[in-house]
Amino acid sequence: NAGVTQTPKFRVLKTGQSMTLLCAQDMNHEYMYWYRQDPGMGLRLIHYSVGEGTTAKGEVPDGYNVSRLKKQNFLLGLESAAPSQTSVYFCASRSELSGAYGAKNIQYFGAGTRLSVL
Amino acid sequence: DAKTTQPTSMDCAEGRAANLPCNHSTISGNEYVYWYRQIHSQGPQYIIHGLKNNETNEMASLIITEDRKSSTLILPHATLRDTAVYYCIVRVYSGGGADGLTFGKGTHLIIQP
């Protein structure tokens, strides 16, 4: 059972280039998330999805777009990369079967994508 | 979500119990306490969660004070592989999937050989 898989693991871009980060989960989870983590800081939510065909903005959505065409995949796109987007990106997923009051609100994370924008 | 306060770093000797405190004095009645950890260069990993009762699983124990304003994560027999940043997160279930986790800076736990 692979869990949450992120590709690529590393990438270097030049300013203005575009790229797509792929997140795939094999746990049949409804909810998926994209976070970024900058040095010495916690994770910040970029976008999330509550199901196939749905997306929503998180805390820091500017400069990113997402798509959830298939339940198992959540794509994060950078249309025109900027040095400020240099970061480690983490994808996560969780089941919709959370029970009452977050009793099982457990997110499962991928290993991350390290992105440098020069 | 209630704000949490954790020490920046802690040391613990290998084989001893590691006790990681978290203050969440503004926690509300329907907010759970979650603990995650992040080993260097890896994604965060869920450890344990609780509402008001103490909880134990194969990884750790969670002790929540009676007034719920603070909690302690206990790793009973710490190993070198437990060296990581530990995050205490207070979260209410808002429904609809709008429940991305809010990570602070956490506690960097260093297990000493």
mmCIF file of C-alpha atoms in Angstrom:
data_model
loop_
_atom_site.group_PDB
_atom_site.id
_atom_site.type_symbol
_atom_site.label_atom_id
_atom_site.label_comp_id
_atom_site.label_asym_id
_atom_site.label_seq_id
_atom_site.Cartn_x
_atom_site.Cartn_y
_atom_site.Cartn_z
ATOM 1 C CA ASN A 1 0.000 0.000 0.000
ATOM 2 C CA ALA A 2 1.772 3.130 -1.258
ATOM 3 C CA GLY A 3 -0.413 5.670 0.581
ATOM 4 C CA VAL A 4 0.243 9.184 -0.741
ATOM 5 C CA THR A 5 2.795 9.503 -3.553
ATOM 6 C CA GLN A 6 4.200 12.798 -4.812
ATOM 7 C CA THR A 7 6.077 13.365 -8.047
ATOM 8 C CA PRO A 8 8.592 14.719 -8.723
ATOM 9 C CA LYS A 9 10.677 14.639 -5.533
ATOM 10 C CA PHE A 10 12.929 17.497 -6.649
ATOM 11 C CA ARG A 11 12.690 20.202 -9.273
ATOM 12 C CA VAL A 12 14.574 23.356 -10.230
ATOM 13 C CA LEU A 13 12.764 25.984 -12.281
ATOM 14 C CA LYS A 14 13.691 29.312 -13.757
ATOM 15 C CA THR A 15 11.530 32.327 -12.993
ATOM 16 C CA GLY A 16 8.526 32.376 -15.293
ATOM 17 C CA GLN A 17 8.523 28.670 -16.085
ATOM 18 C CA SER A 18 5.502 26.527 -15.391
ATOM 19 C CA MET A 19 5.164 23.086 -13.884
ATOM 20 C CA THR A 20 2.685 20.670 -12.341
ATOM 21 C CA LEU A 21 3.143 18.687 -9.161
ATOM 22 C CA LEU A 22 1.261 15.409 -8.981
ATOM 23 C CA CYS A 23 -0.215 13.831 -5.877
ATOM 24 C CA ALA A 24 -1.709 10.342 -6.008
ATOM 25 C CA GLN A 25 -3.383 8.424 -3.186
ATOM 26 C CA ASP A 26 -4.530 4.822 -3.180
ATOM 27 C CA MET A 27 -6.655 4.927 -0.020
ATOM 28 C CA ASN A 28 -9.891 6.006 -1.762
ATOM 29 C CA HIS A 29 -9.909 9.214 0.282
ATOM 30 C CA GLU A 30 -12.361 11.990 -0.581
ATOM 31 C CA TYR A 31 -10.363 14.905 0.803
ATOM 32 C CA MET A 32 -6.995 16.002 -0.500
ATOM 33 C CA TYR A 33 -4.746 18.959 0.401
ATOM 34 C CA TRP A 34 -1.698 20.843 -0.804
ATOM 35 C CA TYR A 35 0.601 22.535 1.741
ATOM 36 C CA ARG A 36 3.875 24.407 1.484
ATOM 37 C CA GLN A 37 6.602 24.503 4.102
ATOM 38 C CA ASP A 38 9.272 27.175 4.244
ATOM 39 C CA PRO A 39 12.482 26.922 6.301
ATOM 40 C CA GLY A 40 11.886 26.964 10.039
ATOM 41 C CA MET A 41 8.129 27.206 9.645
ATOM 42 C CA GLY A 42 5.123 24.979 9.889
ATOM 43 C CA LEU A 43 2.976 23.941 6.946
ATOM 44 C CA ARG A 44 0.553 26.354 5.293
ATOM 45 C CA LEU A 45 -2.489 25.237 3.323
ATOM 46 C CA ILE A 46 -2.505 26.258 -0.357
ATOM 47 C CA HIS A 47 -5.599 24.565 -1.796
ATOM 48 C CA TYR A 48 -7.780 21.620 -0.930
ATOM 49 C CA SER A 49 -10.452 19.402 -2.486
ATOM 50 C CA VAL A 50 -13.460 17.742 -0.901
ATOM 51 C CA GLY A 51 -14.037 15.375 -3.800
ATOM 52 C CA GLU A 52 -13.570 14.674 -7.481
ATOM 53 C CA GLY A 53 -14.185 17.789 -9.552
ATOM 54 C CA THR A 54 -14.048 20.185 -6.585
ATOM 55 C CA THR A 55 -11.327 22.555 -5.378
ATOM 56 C CA ALA A 56 -11.126 25.388 -2.880
ATOM 57 C CA LYS A 57 -8.623 27.983 -1.711
ATOM 58 C CA GLY A 58 -6.645 27.636 1.483
ATOM 59 C CA GLU A 59 -4.492 30.107 3.377
ATOM 60 C CA VAL A 60 -1.935 30.940 0.651
ATOM 61 C CA PRO A 61 -3.510 30.205 -2.776
ATOM 62 C CA ASP A 62 -2.043 33.061 -4.861
ATOM 63 C CA GLY A 63 0.164 31.932 -7.737
ATOM 64 C CA TYR A 64 -1.143 28.349 -7.696
ATOM 65 C CA ASN A 65 -3.920 26.450 -9.429
ATOM 66 C CA VAL A 66 -5.228 22.967 -8.730
ATOM 67 C CA SER A 67 -7.334 20.306 -10.374
ATOM 68 C CA ARG A 68 -9.017 17.120 -9.165
ATOM 69 C CA LEU A 69 -10.170 15.354 -12.313
ATOM 70 C CA LYS A 70 -9.859 11.922 -10.744
ATOM 71 C CA LYS A 71 -10.558 11.008 -7.142
ATOM 72 C CA GLN A 72 -7.110 9.569 -6.597
ATOM 73 C CA ASN A 73 -5.145 12.486 -8.072
ATOM 74 C CA PHE A 74 -4.699 16.104 -6.997
ATOM 75 C CA LEU A 75 -2.567 18.340 -9.211
ATOM 76 C CA LEU A 76 -0.858 21.576 -8.143
ATOM 77 C CA GLY A 77 0.142 23.932 -10.942
ATOM 78 C CA LEU A 78 2.484 26.904 -11.041
ATOM 79 C CA GLU A 79 1.721 28.918 -14.174
ATOM 80 C CA SER A 80 4.617 31.373 -13.851
ATOM 81 C CA ALA A 81 7.044 30.371 -11.127
ATOM 82 C CA ALA A 82 8.558 33.021 -8.860
ATOM 83 C CA PRO A 83 11.497 32.780 -6.427
ATOM 84 C CA SER A 84 8.996 33.251 -3.570
ATOM 85 C CA GLN A 85 7.555 29.854 -4.482
ATOM 86 C CA THR A 86 10.787 28.102 -3.566
ATOM 87 C CA SER A 87 9.581 25.707 -0.901
ATOM 88 C CA VAL A 88 8.837 22.119 0.028
ATOM 89 C CA TYR A 89 5.362 21.086 -1.062
ATOM 90 C CA PHE A 90 3.390 18.402 0.750
ATOM 91 C CA CYS A 91 0.222 16.678 -0.328
ATOM 92 C CA ALA A 92 -2.143 15.020 2.138
ATOM 93 C CA SER A 93 -5.391 13.092 2.055
ATOM 94 C CA ARG A 94 -7.984 11.883 4.528
ATOM 95 C CA SER A 95 -11.133 9.852 4.596
ATOM 96 C CA GLU A 96 -14.526 11.522 4.724
ATOM 97 C CA LEU A 97 -15.456 9.002 7.386
ATOM 98 C CA SER A 98 -14.484 11.338 10.199
ATOM 99 C CA GLY A 99 -17.105 10.651 12.769
ATOM 100 C CA ALA A 100 -18.456 13.328 15.034
ATOM 101 C CA TYR A 101 -16.408 16.401 15.898
ATOM 102 C CA GLY A 102 -13.214 15.442 14.152
ATOM 103 C CA ALA A 103 -12.835 12.150 15.922
ATOM 104 C CA LYS A 104 -10.925 10.695 13.016
ATOM 105 C CA ASN A 105 -9.723 13.816 11.210
ATOM 106 C CA ILE A 106 -6.381 12.212 10.420
ATOM 107 C CA GLN A 107 -4.419 13.362 7.429
ATOM 108 C CA TYR A 108 -1.864 11.198 5.642
ATOM 109 C CA PHE A 109 1.049 13.002 4.024
ATOM 110 C CA GLY A 110 3.310 12.342 1.086
ATOM 111 C CA ALA A 111 7.108 12.624 1.237
ATOM 112 C CA GLY A 112 7.168 16.077 -0.312
ATOM 113 C CA THR A 113 8.464 17.847 -3.424
ATOM 114 C CA ARG A 114 11.431 20.180 -3.047
ATOM 115 C CA LEU A 115 11.098 23.036 -5.517
ATOM 116 C CA SER A 116 13.683 25.723 -6.192
ATOM 117 C CA VAL A 117 12.870 28.694 -8.416
ATOM 118 C CA LEU A 118 15.910 30.603 -9.604
ATOM 119 C CA ASP B 1 -8.835 27.179 16.034
ATOM 120 C CA ALA B 2 -7.275 27.664 19.424
ATOM 121 C CA LYS B 3 -3.645 28.771 19.488
ATOM 122 C CA THR B 4 -1.044 26.375 20.852
ATOM 123 C CA THR B 5 2.276 27.093 22.570
ATOM 124 C CA GLN B 6 5.132 24.591 22.594
ATOM 125 C CA PRO B 7 8.781 24.808 23.655
ATOM 126 C CA THR B 8 11.106 25.376 20.731
ATOM 127 C CA SER B 9 13.348 22.424 21.529
ATOM 128 C CA MET B 10 13.887 19.616 24.021
ATOM 129 C CA ASP B 11 16.487 16.939 24.674
ATOM 130 C CA CYS B 12 15.858 13.439 25.975
ATOM 131 C CA ALA B 13 18.157 10.508 26.632
ATOM 132 C CA GLU B 14 17.638 7.388 24.582
ATOM 133 C CA GLY B 15 15.511 4.825 26.420
ATOM 134 C CA ARG B 16 13.933 7.408 28.691
ATOM 135 C CA ALA B 17 10.408 8.773 28.441
ATOM 136 C CA ALA B 18 10.076 11.961 26.413
ATOM 137 C CA ASN B 19 7.400 14.325 27.715
ATOM 138 C CA LEU B 20 6.386 17.067 25.296
ATOM 139 C CA PRO B 21 4.118 19.810 26.685
ATOM 140 C CA CYS B 22 1.583 21.882 24.808
ATOM 141 C CA ASN B 23 -0.422 24.822 26.082
ATOM 142 C CA HIS B 24 -3.844 25.506 24.543
ATOM 143 C CA SER B 25 -5.509 27.711 27.103
ATOM 144 C CA THR B 26 -8.182 29.028 24.698
ATOM 145 C CA ILE B 27 -9.390 25.602 23.581
ATOM 146 C CA SER B 28 -13.140 25.300 23.138
ATOM 147 C CA GLY B 29 -15.378 22.397 24.048
ATOM 148 C CA ASN B 30 -15.555 20.808 20.609
ATOM 149 C CA GLU B 31 -11.884 21.092 19.729
ATOM 150 C CA TYR B 32 -9.661 18.046 19.663
ATOM 151 C CA VAL B 33 -5.941 17.964 20.382
ATOM 152 C CA TYR B 34 -3.894 16.299 17.639
ATOM 153 C CA TRP B 35 -0.201 15.455 17.621
ATOM 154 C CA TYR B 36 1.853 15.004 14.478
ATOM 155 C CA ARG B 37 5.582 14.687 14.013
ATOM 156 C CA GLN B 38 7.910 15.421 11.126
ATOM 157 C CA ILE B 39 11.163 13.561 10.818
ATOM 158 C CA HIS B 40 13.800 15.448 8.860
ATOM 159 C CA SER B 41 13.038 15.605 5.119
ATOM 160 C CA GLN B 42 9.824 13.595 5.473
ATOM 161 C CA GLY B 43 6.136 14.441 5.475
ATOM 162 C CA PRO B 44 4.276 14.882 8.767
ATOM 163 C CA GLN B 45 3.042 11.716 10.462
ATOM 164 C CA TYR B 46 -0.027 11.423 12.682
ATOM 165 C CA ILE B 47 0.699 10.239 16.216
ATOM 166 C CA ILE B 48 -2.379 10.513 18.413
ATOM 167 C CA HIS B 49 -5.383 12.685 19.231
ATOM 168 C CA GLY B 50 -7.851 13.220 22.070
ATOM 169 C CA LEU B 51 -10.774 15.295 23.297
ATOM 170 C CA LYS B 52 -10.709 15.158 27.095
ATOM 171 C CA ASN B 53 -9.746 11.648 28.153
ATOM 172 C CA ASN B 54 -6.202 10.366 28.193
ATOM 173 C CA GLU B 55 -5.367 8.281 25.164
ATOM 174 C CA THR B 56 -2.748 5.651 24.368
ATOM 175 C CA ASN B 57 -1.763 3.885 21.177
ATOM 176 C CA GLU B 58 1.224 1.932 19.933
ATOM 177 C CA MET B 59 3.250 5.111 19.393
ATOM 178 C CA ALA B 60 2.524 7.325 22.378
ATOM 179 C CA SER B 61 0.274 8.458 25.206
ATOM 180 C CA LEU B 62 -1.624 11.724 25.403
ATOM 181 C CA ILE B 63 -2.417 13.271 28.762
ATOM 182 C CA ILE B 64 -4.940 16.126 28.741
ATOM 183 C CA THR B 65 -5.473 18.177 31.893
ATOM 184 C CA GLU B 66 -8.929 18.237 33.414
ATOM 185 C CA ASP B 67 -9.500 21.862 32.352
ATOM 186 C CA ARG B 68 -8.186 20.928 28.851
ATOM 187 C CA LYS B 69 -5.908 23.968 28.792
ATOM 188 C CA SER B 70 -2.785 21.912 28.319
ATOM 189 C CA SER B 71 -1.639 18.470 27.284
ATOM 190 C CA THR B 72 1.469 16.303 27.261
ATOM 191 C CA LEU B 73 2.595 13.842 24.626
ATOM 192 C CA ILE B 74 4.581 10.982 26.105
ATOM 193 C CA LEU B 75 6.921 8.760 24.138
ATOM 194 C CA PRO B 76 7.517 6.013 26.717
ATOM 195 C CA HIS B 77 10.905 4.703 25.557
ATOM 196 C CA ALA B 78 12.459 7.205 23.189
ATOM 197 C CA THR B 79 14.797 5.978 20.467
ATOM 198 C CA LEU B 80 17.102 7.878 18.117
ATOM 199 C CA ARG B 81 14.452 7.498 15.407
ATOM 200 C CA ASP B 82 12.106 9.642 17.484
ATOM 201 C CA THR B 83 14.239 12.708 16.821
ATOM 202 C CA ALA B 84 11.812 14.980 14.964
ATOM 203 C CA VAL B 85 9.721 18.133 15.155
ATOM 204 C CA TYR B 86 6.516 17.469 17.093
ATOM 205 C CA TYR B 87 3.428 19.540 16.367
ATOM 206 C CA CYS B 88 0.507 20.023 18.735
ATOM 207 C CA ILE B 89 -2.620 21.069 16.808
ATOM 208 C CA VAL B 90 -6.025 22.003 18.150
ATOM 209 C CA ARG B 91 -8.783 21.560 15.632
ATOM 210 C CA VAL B 92 -12.536 21.631 15.474
ATOM 211 C CA TYR B 93 -14.293 19.552 12.907
ATOM 212 C CA SER B 94 -15.905 22.149 10.669
ATOM 213 C CA GLY B 95 -17.284 19.745 8.128
ATOM 214 C CA GLY B 96 -17.116 20.083 4.370
ATOM 215 C CA GLY B 97 -13.416 19.335 4.181
ATOM 216 C CA ALA B 98 -12.411 22.885 5.131
ATOM 217 C CA ASP B 99 -10.156 21.536 7.784
ATOM 218 C CA GLY B 100 -6.596 21.930 6.676
ATOM 219 C CA LEU B 101 -4.320 21.568 9.662
ATOM 220 C CA THR B 102 -2.627 24.639 11.118
ATOM 221 C CA PHE B 103 0.978 23.811 11.936
ATOM 222 C CA GLY B 104 2.980 26.106 14.186
ATOM 223 C CA LYS B 105 6.726 25.764 14.623
ATOM 224 C CA GLY B 106 6.452 22.745 16.931
ATOM 225 C CA THR B 107 9.023 21.318 19.322
ATOM 226 C CA HIS B 108 12.283 19.974 17.986
ATOM 227 C CA LEU B 109 12.890 16.845 20.071
ATOM 228 C CA ILE B 110 16.448 15.577 20.028
ATOM 229 C CA ILE B 111 17.089 12.100 21.416
ATOM 230 C CA GLN B 112 20.612 11.822 22.765
ATOM 231 C CA PRO B 113 22.467 8.471 22.640
#
